Amino acid sequence: MKTKNIFNALLSLTIAFFAFTLVGCQTKENEAKVKNIIMLIGDGMGPTHIPSLMLEEQYVPTNFQRAKRAAFVTTYSSNNRVTDSAAAGTALACGEKTNNSVIGLNAQGDTIYSNLTLAKSLGLATALVVSCDITHATPAAFYAHATHREERESIATWLPKSGADVIFGGGLSAFTQRSDNANLMEEFSNNNYIIASTINEIDSIKEGKVIGLFAEKHLPSMINGRDDALPKATAKALEILTNNCKEKGCGFFMMVEGSQIDFESHANNAKGIYAEMKDFDAVVGIAFDYADTHPGTLVVVCADHDTGGMSIPSCKTDFTLGESGVEYNFGSTSHTATMTPALFYGTGADSFGAIIDNTDIAKKIRELLDKN
Ligand SMILES: [Zn+2]
């Protein structure tokens, strides 16, 4: 009787072991590993910006609409229901709230680190691509620490320390025309960076470390002739990261900012918003295409805050009549406290919640990076 009991116990254990192993295998298969993370930030892209692009495009599907998951994001900062790009950039980069104007420090003034810094420390390749001054608040939150976003020259000193593989944007004067007479571009060349002076110079670059600051401050706006600089820089950064990773056998983290959606929204300029949104949509398309052809790539499209409080009313007082023309109303020339859209695509797209905080995006990315 005793022997039979032992036999039964052993049999149960064996069944339990095989059942556990099978479930374990299935779980592993279902949780495909995120290797590459592409974070796309539309600065000032509130809930009406994507619908306005869809309307202007006469409902021909945009790249945004290819997203597999979407969320609404709360954006308040530590000291204001309406965030600025410094506090929001810090939340999206580092996963902690801080006060407006603060870069890479928490509300108590402690230094906090971005996912770009984490990715670099884990041996991943990294890139920053923007259409503004690279020392501007959003990109700065990914590599710098400053009590005030206006400390441009001090913010610039952090960029060479970031070790990012690819840096494309504007803001050259913060590196070359400084009150301390230092030329920070020399630090990049001493660290074997290829330096591109114009957007066309990047065409021939295929790998290695690259920095291209193509304007003294911001790049031109779309309506003032930026042309395809941002999508082009995004595609080139992906090519360089892919080649660098091939050698090292690593993944990458990249942040691209559609920086000037915010500028045009502050100006309540509907034409400018359309041009910047169309440009950002092209960037989204490039990232989604990359995810299609490179399994293990997650694309997160999000915003730091809404700018402009835009709404799309009917042009007719009697809206039961047929529509003609498009009109926009703006509730603000500044940022607003409304929730912003976030879209997810590729491997790991379903790991985000539906109504989330801006810090949750960074925290989830951090979790995925840690598993890398
Ligand atoms: Zn702004």
Short mmCIF file of C-alpha atoms and ligand atoms in Angstrom, two decimals:
data_model
loop_
_atom_site.label_atom_id
_atom_site.label_comp_id
_atom_site.label_asym_id
_atom_site.label_seq_id
_atom_site.Cartn_x
_atom_site.Cartn_y
_atom_site.Cartn_z
CA MET A 1 0.00 0.00 0.00
CA LYS A 2 2.82 2.31 0.99
CA THR A 3 4.71 1.51 -2.27
CA LYS A 4 1.57 2.26 -4.28
CA ASN A 5 1.26 5.67 -2.57
CA ILE A 6 4.86 6.52 -3.36
CA PHE A 7 4.31 5.39 -6.98
CA ASN A 8 1.20 7.59 -7.26
CA ALA A 9 3.03 10.55 -5.78
CA LEU A 10 5.91 10.11 -8.24
CA LEU A 11 3.47 9.80 -11.14
CA SER A 12 1.70 13.04 -10.12
CA LEU A 13 5.04 14.82 -9.82
CA THR A 14 6.11 13.60 -13.26
CA ILE A 15 2.82 14.74 -14.85
CA ALA A 16 3.11 18.09 -13.06
CA PHE A 17 6.71 18.48 -14.31
CA PHE A 18 5.76 17.80 -17.96
CA ALA A 19 2.68 20.06 -17.72
CA PHE A 20 4.87 22.85 -16.26
CA THR A 21 7.50 22.38 -18.98
CA LEU A 22 4.85 22.54 -21.73
CA VAL A 23 3.22 25.68 -20.31
CA GLY A 24 6.71 27.17 -19.85
CA CYS A 25 7.56 26.57 -23.52
CA GLN A 26 4.29 28.05 -24.71
CA THR A 27 4.76 31.17 -22.58
CA LYS A 28 8.26 31.64 -23.94
CA GLU A 29 7.03 31.29 -27.53
CA ASN A 30 4.17 33.76 -26.97
CA GLU A 31 6.47 36.37 -25.46
CA ALA A 32 8.67 37.22 -28.43
CA LYS A 33 11.70 39.18 -27.32
CA VAL A 34 11.92 42.91 -28.03
CA LYS A 35 15.38 43.57 -29.45
CA ASN A 36 15.04 47.03 -30.98
CA ILE A 37 13.00 49.96 -29.67
CA ILE A 38 12.05 52.93 -31.83
CA MET A 39 10.41 55.74 -29.86
CA LEU A 40 8.78 58.45 -31.97
CA ILE A 41 7.69 61.60 -30.13
CA GLY A 42 5.41 64.15 -31.80
CA ASP A 43 6.09 67.29 -29.77
CA GLY A 44 2.76 68.96 -29.05
CA MET A 45 0.77 66.21 -30.85
CA GLY A 46 -2.56 66.28 -29.05
CA PRO A 47 -5.71 64.25 -29.68
CA THR A 48 -6.80 66.37 -32.68
CA HIS A 49 -3.53 66.39 -34.62
CA ILE A 50 -3.87 62.91 -36.15
CA PRO A 51 -7.58 63.45 -37.06
CA SER A 52 -6.62 66.79 -38.67
CA LEU A 53 -4.03 65.00 -40.83
CA MET A 54 -6.61 62.36 -41.79
CA LEU A 55 -9.05 65.11 -42.78
CA GLU A 56 -6.44 67.04 -44.79
CA GLU A 57 -5.50 63.79 -46.54
CA GLN A 58 -9.20 63.32 -47.38
CA TYR A 59 -9.24 60.11 -45.35
CA VAL A 60 -6.68 58.32 -47.51
CA PRO A 61 -5.19 56.07 -44.79
CA THR A 62 -2.18 57.52 -43.01
CA ASN A 63 0.71 55.54 -41.54
CA PHE A 64 -0.56 56.33 -38.03
CA GLN A 65 -3.59 54.16 -38.84
CA ARG A 66 -1.40 51.08 -39.32
CA ALA A 67 -0.81 50.97 -35.53
CA LYS A 68 -1.89 47.78 -33.77
CA ARG A 69 -2.59 49.25 -30.33
CA ALA A 70 -3.45 52.69 -28.98
CA ALA A 71 -3.60 54.40 -25.61
CA PHE A 72 -4.48 57.74 -24.05
CA VAL A 73 -1.69 59.26 -22.00
CA THR A 74 -1.82 61.63 -19.01
CA THR A 75 0.95 64.22 -19.15
CA TYR A 76 0.80 66.42 -16.00
CA SER A 77 4.12 67.37 -14.40
CA SER A 78 5.10 67.43 -10.71
CA ASN A 79 4.16 71.07 -10.28
CA ASN A 80 1.59 71.82 -12.98
CA ARG A 81 -1.40 70.13 -14.61
CA VAL A 82 0.02 71.46 -17.88
CA THR A 83 3.47 70.11 -18.61
CA ASP A 84 6.27 71.65 -20.65
CA SER A 85 8.56 69.60 -22.88
CA ALA A 86 11.30 69.42 -20.23
CA ALA A 87 9.17 67.68 -17.58
CA ALA A 88 7.33 65.60 -20.20
CA GLY A 89 10.58 64.67 -21.97
CA THR A 90 12.05 63.63 -18.60
CA ALA A 91 8.94 61.50 -17.87
CA LEU A 92 9.11 59.82 -21.29
CA ALA A 93 12.88 59.33 -21.15
CA CYS A 94 13.46 58.47 -17.48
CA GLY A 95 10.06 57.29 -16.16
CA GLU A 96 9.75 59.89 -13.37
CA LYS A 97 7.70 63.06 -13.01
CA THR A 98 9.53 66.32 -12.42
CA ASN A 99 8.83 70.06 -12.33
CA ASN A 100 8.41 72.06 -15.51
CA SER A 101 11.71 73.31 -17.03
CA VAL A 102 13.75 70.52 -15.40
CA ILE A 103 15.80 68.08 -17.51
CA GLY A 104 16.90 64.63 -16.28
CA LEU A 105 16.44 65.39 -12.56
CA ASN A 106 13.46 64.40 -10.43
CA ALA A 107 11.32 66.83 -8.43
CA GLN A 108 13.75 66.50 -5.48
CA GLY A 109 16.67 67.43 -7.73
CA ASP A 110 18.21 63.94 -7.86
CA THR A 111 19.86 62.86 -11.09
CA ILE A 112 17.77 60.31 -12.97
CA TYR A 113 18.81 58.34 -16.04
CA SER A 114 17.11 57.93 -19.39
CA ASN A 115 16.35 54.76 -21.31
CA LEU A 116 18.94 55.87 -23.87
CA THR A 117 21.58 55.89 -21.12
CA LEU A 118 20.33 52.51 -19.86
CA ALA A 119 20.36 51.02 -23.37
CA LYS A 120 23.93 52.24 -23.88
CA SER A 121 25.03 50.68 -20.57
CA LEU A 122 23.44 47.38 -21.64
CA GLY A 123 25.57 47.38 -24.80
CA LEU A 124 22.81 48.40 -27.22
CA ALA A 125 23.40 50.86 -30.05
CA THR A 126 21.55 54.18 -29.63
CA ALA A 127 20.41 57.12 -31.73
CA LEU A 128 18.78 60.54 -31.38
CA VAL A 129 17.15 62.15 -34.42
CA VAL A 130 15.26 65.47 -34.19
CA SER A 131 14.17 68.40 -36.34
CA CYS A 132 14.99 70.96 -33.62
CA ASP A 133 18.08 72.14 -31.74
CA ILE A 134 19.46 68.90 -30.18
CA THR A 135 19.83 70.76 -26.85
CA HIS A 136 16.08 71.53 -26.88
CA ALA A 137 14.05 70.08 -24.00
CA THR A 138 12.77 66.77 -25.44
CA PRO A 139 16.05 65.39 -26.83
CA ALA A 140 17.99 66.87 -23.87
CA ALA A 141 15.97 64.72 -21.45
CA PHE A 142 17.48 61.63 -23.11
CA TYR A 143 21.11 62.55 -22.34
CA ALA A 144 21.44 65.62 -20.08
CA HIS A 145 20.73 66.78 -16.53
CA ALA A 146 19.91 70.45 -15.92
CA THR A 147 17.86 72.48 -13.48
CA HIS A 148 16.61 74.64 -16.35
CA ARG A 149 16.00 73.82 -20.00
CA GLU A 150 17.48 77.17 -21.04
CA GLU A 151 20.98 76.12 -19.85
CA ARG A 152 21.79 75.34 -23.47
CA GLU A 153 25.61 75.39 -23.30
CA SER A 154 25.64 73.20 -20.20
CA ILE A 155 23.16 70.74 -21.76
CA ALA A 156 25.43 70.47 -24.83
CA THR A 157 28.37 69.25 -22.70
CA TRP A 158 26.39 66.09 -21.88
CA LEU A 159 25.90 65.01 -25.50
CA PRO A 160 29.46 63.73 -26.18
CA LYS A 161 29.18 61.69 -22.94
CA SER A 162 25.99 59.98 -24.21
CA GLY A 163 28.04 57.80 -26.56
CA ALA A 164 25.04 57.64 -28.92
CA ASP A 165 25.92 55.98 -32.23
CA VAL A 166 23.89 58.39 -34.34
CA ILE A 167 22.96 62.01 -33.58
CA PHE A 168 21.06 64.02 -36.22
CA GLY A 169 19.38 67.40 -35.69
CA GLY A 170 20.25 71.08 -35.26
CA GLY A 171 21.87 73.18 -32.54
CA LEU A 172 25.48 73.41 -33.78
CA SER A 173 26.03 76.83 -32.14
CA ALA A 174 25.70 75.33 -28.63
CA PHE A 175 28.78 73.23 -29.46
CA THR A 176 30.90 75.71 -31.43
CA GLN A 177 29.95 79.26 -30.39
CA ARG A 178 30.28 79.01 -26.65
CA SER A 179 31.01 81.50 -23.90
CA ASP A 180 33.84 79.17 -22.69
CA ASN A 181 35.31 79.16 -26.25
CA ALA A 182 35.36 75.34 -26.24
CA ASN A 183 34.62 73.46 -29.45
CA LEU A 184 32.61 70.43 -28.37
CA MET A 185 32.65 69.01 -31.90
CA GLU A 186 36.32 68.18 -31.28
CA GLU A 187 35.21 65.78 -28.53
CA PHE A 188 33.15 63.93 -31.12
CA SER A 189 36.01 63.71 -33.63
CA ASN A 190 38.39 62.58 -30.86
CA ASN A 191 35.90 59.76 -30.20
CA ASN A 192 36.00 58.68 -33.87
CA TYR A 193 32.66 60.18 -34.88
CA ILE A 194 32.08 60.91 -38.54
CA ILE A 195 30.88 64.53 -38.69
CA ALA A 196 28.30 65.40 -41.37
CA SER A 197 27.81 69.12 -42.02
CA THR A 198 24.85 68.85 -44.39
CA ILE A 199 21.91 66.46 -44.65
CA ASN A 200 23.16 65.31 -48.07
CA GLU A 201 26.52 64.27 -46.59
CA ILE A 202 24.82 61.43 -44.70
CA ASP A 203 24.01 59.58 -47.94
CA SER A 204 27.42 57.90 -48.17
CA ILE A 205 27.69 56.95 -44.47
CA LYS A 206 26.83 53.32 -43.79
CA GLU A 207 28.10 52.54 -40.29
CA GLY A 208 30.10 53.78 -37.31
CA LYS A 209 29.46 56.70 -35.01
CA VAL A 210 27.95 59.71 -36.73
CA ILE A 211 26.91 63.22 -35.72
CA GLY A 212 25.20 65.69 -38.05
CA LEU A 213 24.04 69.05 -36.70
CA PHE A 214 22.61 70.68 -39.79
CA ALA A 215 21.58 74.10 -38.39
CA GLU A 216 22.93 76.57 -35.85
CA LYS A 217 19.64 76.19 -33.93
CA HIS A 218 16.45 74.54 -35.19
CA LEU A 219 16.19 73.06 -38.69
CA PRO A 220 13.79 75.02 -40.91
CA SER A 221 10.08 74.29 -40.54
CA MET A 222 8.39 72.21 -43.24
CA ILE A 223 6.70 75.28 -44.73
CA ASN A 224 10.11 76.99 -44.83
CA GLY A 225 11.83 74.23 -46.79
CA ARG A 226 12.98 71.45 -44.44
CA ASP A 227 11.90 69.05 -47.18
CA ASP A 228 12.43 65.37 -46.25
CA ALA A 229 15.33 65.93 -43.78
CA LEU A 230 13.64 64.18 -40.82
CA PRO A 231 12.39 61.04 -42.64
CA LYS A 232 15.72 60.85 -44.46
CA ALA A 233 17.71 61.15 -41.22
CA THR A 234 15.44 58.53 -39.60
CA ALA A 235 15.97 56.01 -42.41
CA LYS A 236 19.74 56.64 -42.38
CA ALA A 237 19.93 56.26 -38.58
CA LEU A 238 18.12 52.90 -38.86
CA GLU A 239 20.54 51.77 -41.55
CA ILE A 240 23.60 52.75 -39.47
CA LEU A 241 22.19 51.21 -36.26
CA THR A 242 21.40 47.97 -38.12
CA ASN A 243 24.93 47.76 -39.51
CA ASN A 244 26.55 48.65 -36.17
CA CYS A 245 24.39 46.01 -34.44
CA LYS A 246 25.32 43.36 -37.01
CA GLU A 247 28.94 43.66 -35.91
CA LYS A 248 28.18 43.72 -32.19
CA GLY A 249 25.21 41.31 -32.28
CA CYS A 250 23.15 43.79 -30.26
CA GLY A 251 19.79 45.55 -30.47
CA PHE A 252 19.20 49.29 -30.40
CA PHE A 253 17.20 52.14 -28.84
CA MET A 254 16.36 55.13 -30.99
CA MET A 255 14.36 58.29 -30.26
CA VAL A 256 13.06 60.42 -33.12
CA GLU A 257 11.19 63.66 -32.46
CA GLY A 258 8.82 65.46 -34.80
CA SER A 259 9.84 68.60 -32.94
CA GLN A 260 8.09 71.33 -34.86
CA ILE A 261 4.48 70.12 -34.59
CA ASP A 262 4.69 72.04 -31.30
CA PHE A 263 6.04 75.24 -32.87
CA GLU A 264 3.26 75.41 -35.49
CA SER A 265 0.66 74.58 -32.84
CA HIS A 266 1.88 77.44 -30.60
CA ALA A 267 1.42 79.67 -33.67
CA ASN A 268 -2.08 78.18 -34.25
CA ASN A 269 -0.96 77.73 -37.85
CA ALA A 270 -3.15 74.98 -39.39
CA LYS A 271 -1.12 74.88 -42.63
CA GLY A 272 2.10 74.47 -40.68
CA ILE A 273 0.57 71.78 -38.44
CA TYR A 274 -0.56 69.83 -41.52
CA ALA A 275 2.93 70.03 -43.06
CA GLU A 276 4.65 68.92 -39.82
CA MET A 277 2.12 66.11 -39.22
CA LYS A 278 2.55 64.82 -42.79
CA ASP A 279 6.31 64.81 -42.26
CA PHE A 280 5.97 62.96 -38.92
CA ASP A 281 3.60 60.46 -40.58
CA ALA A 282 6.36 59.67 -43.09
CA VAL A 283 8.69 58.97 -40.13
CA VAL A 284 6.04 56.68 -38.61
CA GLY A 285 5.80 54.82 -41.95
CA ILE A 286 9.58 54.27 -42.05
CA ALA A 287 9.60 52.92 -38.48
CA PHE A 288 6.59 50.62 -39.06
CA ASP A 289 8.14 49.31 -42.30
CA TYR A 290 11.35 48.59 -40.39
CA ALA A 291 9.39 46.67 -37.75
CA ASP A 292 7.69 44.66 -40.54
CA THR A 293 11.02 43.51 -41.92
CA HIS A 294 12.93 43.21 -38.60
CA PRO A 295 11.06 40.97 -36.11
CA GLY A 296 11.82 41.92 -32.53
CA THR A 297 11.32 45.64 -33.20
CA LEU A 298 8.85 47.67 -31.12
CA VAL A 299 7.69 51.09 -32.30
CA VAL A 300 6.12 53.49 -29.80
CA VAL A 301 4.56 56.66 -31.21
CA CYS A 302 3.63 59.20 -28.55
CA ALA A 303 3.50 62.89 -27.66
CA ASP A 304 4.88 64.91 -24.78
CA HIS A 305 1.73 67.07 -24.49
CA ASP A 306 -0.95 68.75 -26.55
CA THR A 307 -0.23 72.22 -27.91
CA GLY A 308 -2.94 74.56 -29.18
CA GLY A 309 -6.12 72.90 -27.89
CA MET A 310 -7.19 72.41 -31.50
CA SER A 311 -10.74 71.42 -32.43
CA ILE A 312 -12.38 70.66 -35.76
CA PRO A 313 -15.83 72.24 -35.90
CA SER A 314 -18.21 72.19 -38.88
CA CYS A 315 -17.78 75.13 -41.27
CA LYS A 316 -21.56 75.55 -41.34
CA THR A 317 -23.72 76.77 -38.47
CA ASP A 318 -26.23 74.13 -39.56
CA PHE A 319 -24.06 71.04 -39.58
CA THR A 320 -26.82 68.89 -41.00
CA LEU A 321 -25.96 70.52 -44.34
CA GLY A 322 -23.17 69.24 -46.59
CA GLU A 323 -19.65 70.35 -45.64
CA SER A 324 -17.36 72.60 -47.65
CA GLY A 325 -13.84 73.60 -46.65
CA VAL A 326 -12.02 72.91 -43.41
CA GLU A 327 -11.77 75.15 -40.38
CA TYR A 328 -9.91 74.77 -37.12
CA ASN A 329 -10.47 76.40 -33.77
CA PHE A 330 -7.67 76.82 -31.26
CA GLY A 331 -8.28 77.05 -27.53
CA SER A 332 -4.73 78.04 -26.61
CA THR A 333 -1.42 79.33 -27.93
CA SER A 334 0.30 77.19 -25.30
CA HIS A 335 0.21 73.60 -24.05
CA THR A 336 -2.95 72.01 -22.59
CA ALA A 337 -3.65 69.33 -19.99
CA THR A 338 -5.62 67.02 -22.30
CA MET A 339 -4.55 63.39 -22.72
CA THR A 340 -2.40 62.64 -25.73
CA PRO A 341 -2.46 59.65 -28.11
CA ALA A 342 0.09 56.83 -28.04
CA LEU A 343 0.32 54.14 -30.72
CA PHE A 344 2.18 50.84 -30.64
CA TYR A 345 3.42 48.59 -33.43
CA GLY A 346 5.56 45.48 -33.78
CA THR A 347 6.89 43.07 -31.16
CA GLY A 348 5.65 43.88 -27.66
CA ALA A 349 2.97 46.32 -28.91
CA ASP A 350 0.39 44.64 -26.71
CA SER A 351 2.33 45.14 -23.49
CA PHE A 352 0.96 48.67 -22.89
CA GLY A 353 -2.26 49.61 -21.08
CA ALA A 354 -5.12 51.70 -22.52
CA ILE A 355 -5.12 54.75 -20.22
CA ILE A 356 -1.59 55.27 -19.01
CA ASP A 357 0.70 57.93 -17.62
CA ASN A 358 3.64 59.32 -19.58
CA THR A 359 5.99 57.72 -17.03
CA ASP A 360 4.40 54.29 -17.73
CA ILE A 361 5.72 54.42 -21.31
CA ALA A 362 9.30 54.85 -20.10
CA LYS A 363 8.86 52.25 -17.35
CA LYS A 364 7.56 49.63 -19.79
CA ILE A 365 10.39 50.37 -22.24
CA ARG A 366 12.84 50.02 -19.35
CA GLU A 367 11.34 46.65 -18.45
CA LEU A 368 11.71 45.47 -22.06
CA LEU A 369 15.29 46.79 -22.26
CA ASP A 370 16.20 45.02 -19.04
CA LYS A 371 15.11 41.71 -20.59
CA ASN A 372 17.33 42.40 -23.62
ZN ZN B 1 5.75 73.90 -26.70
#
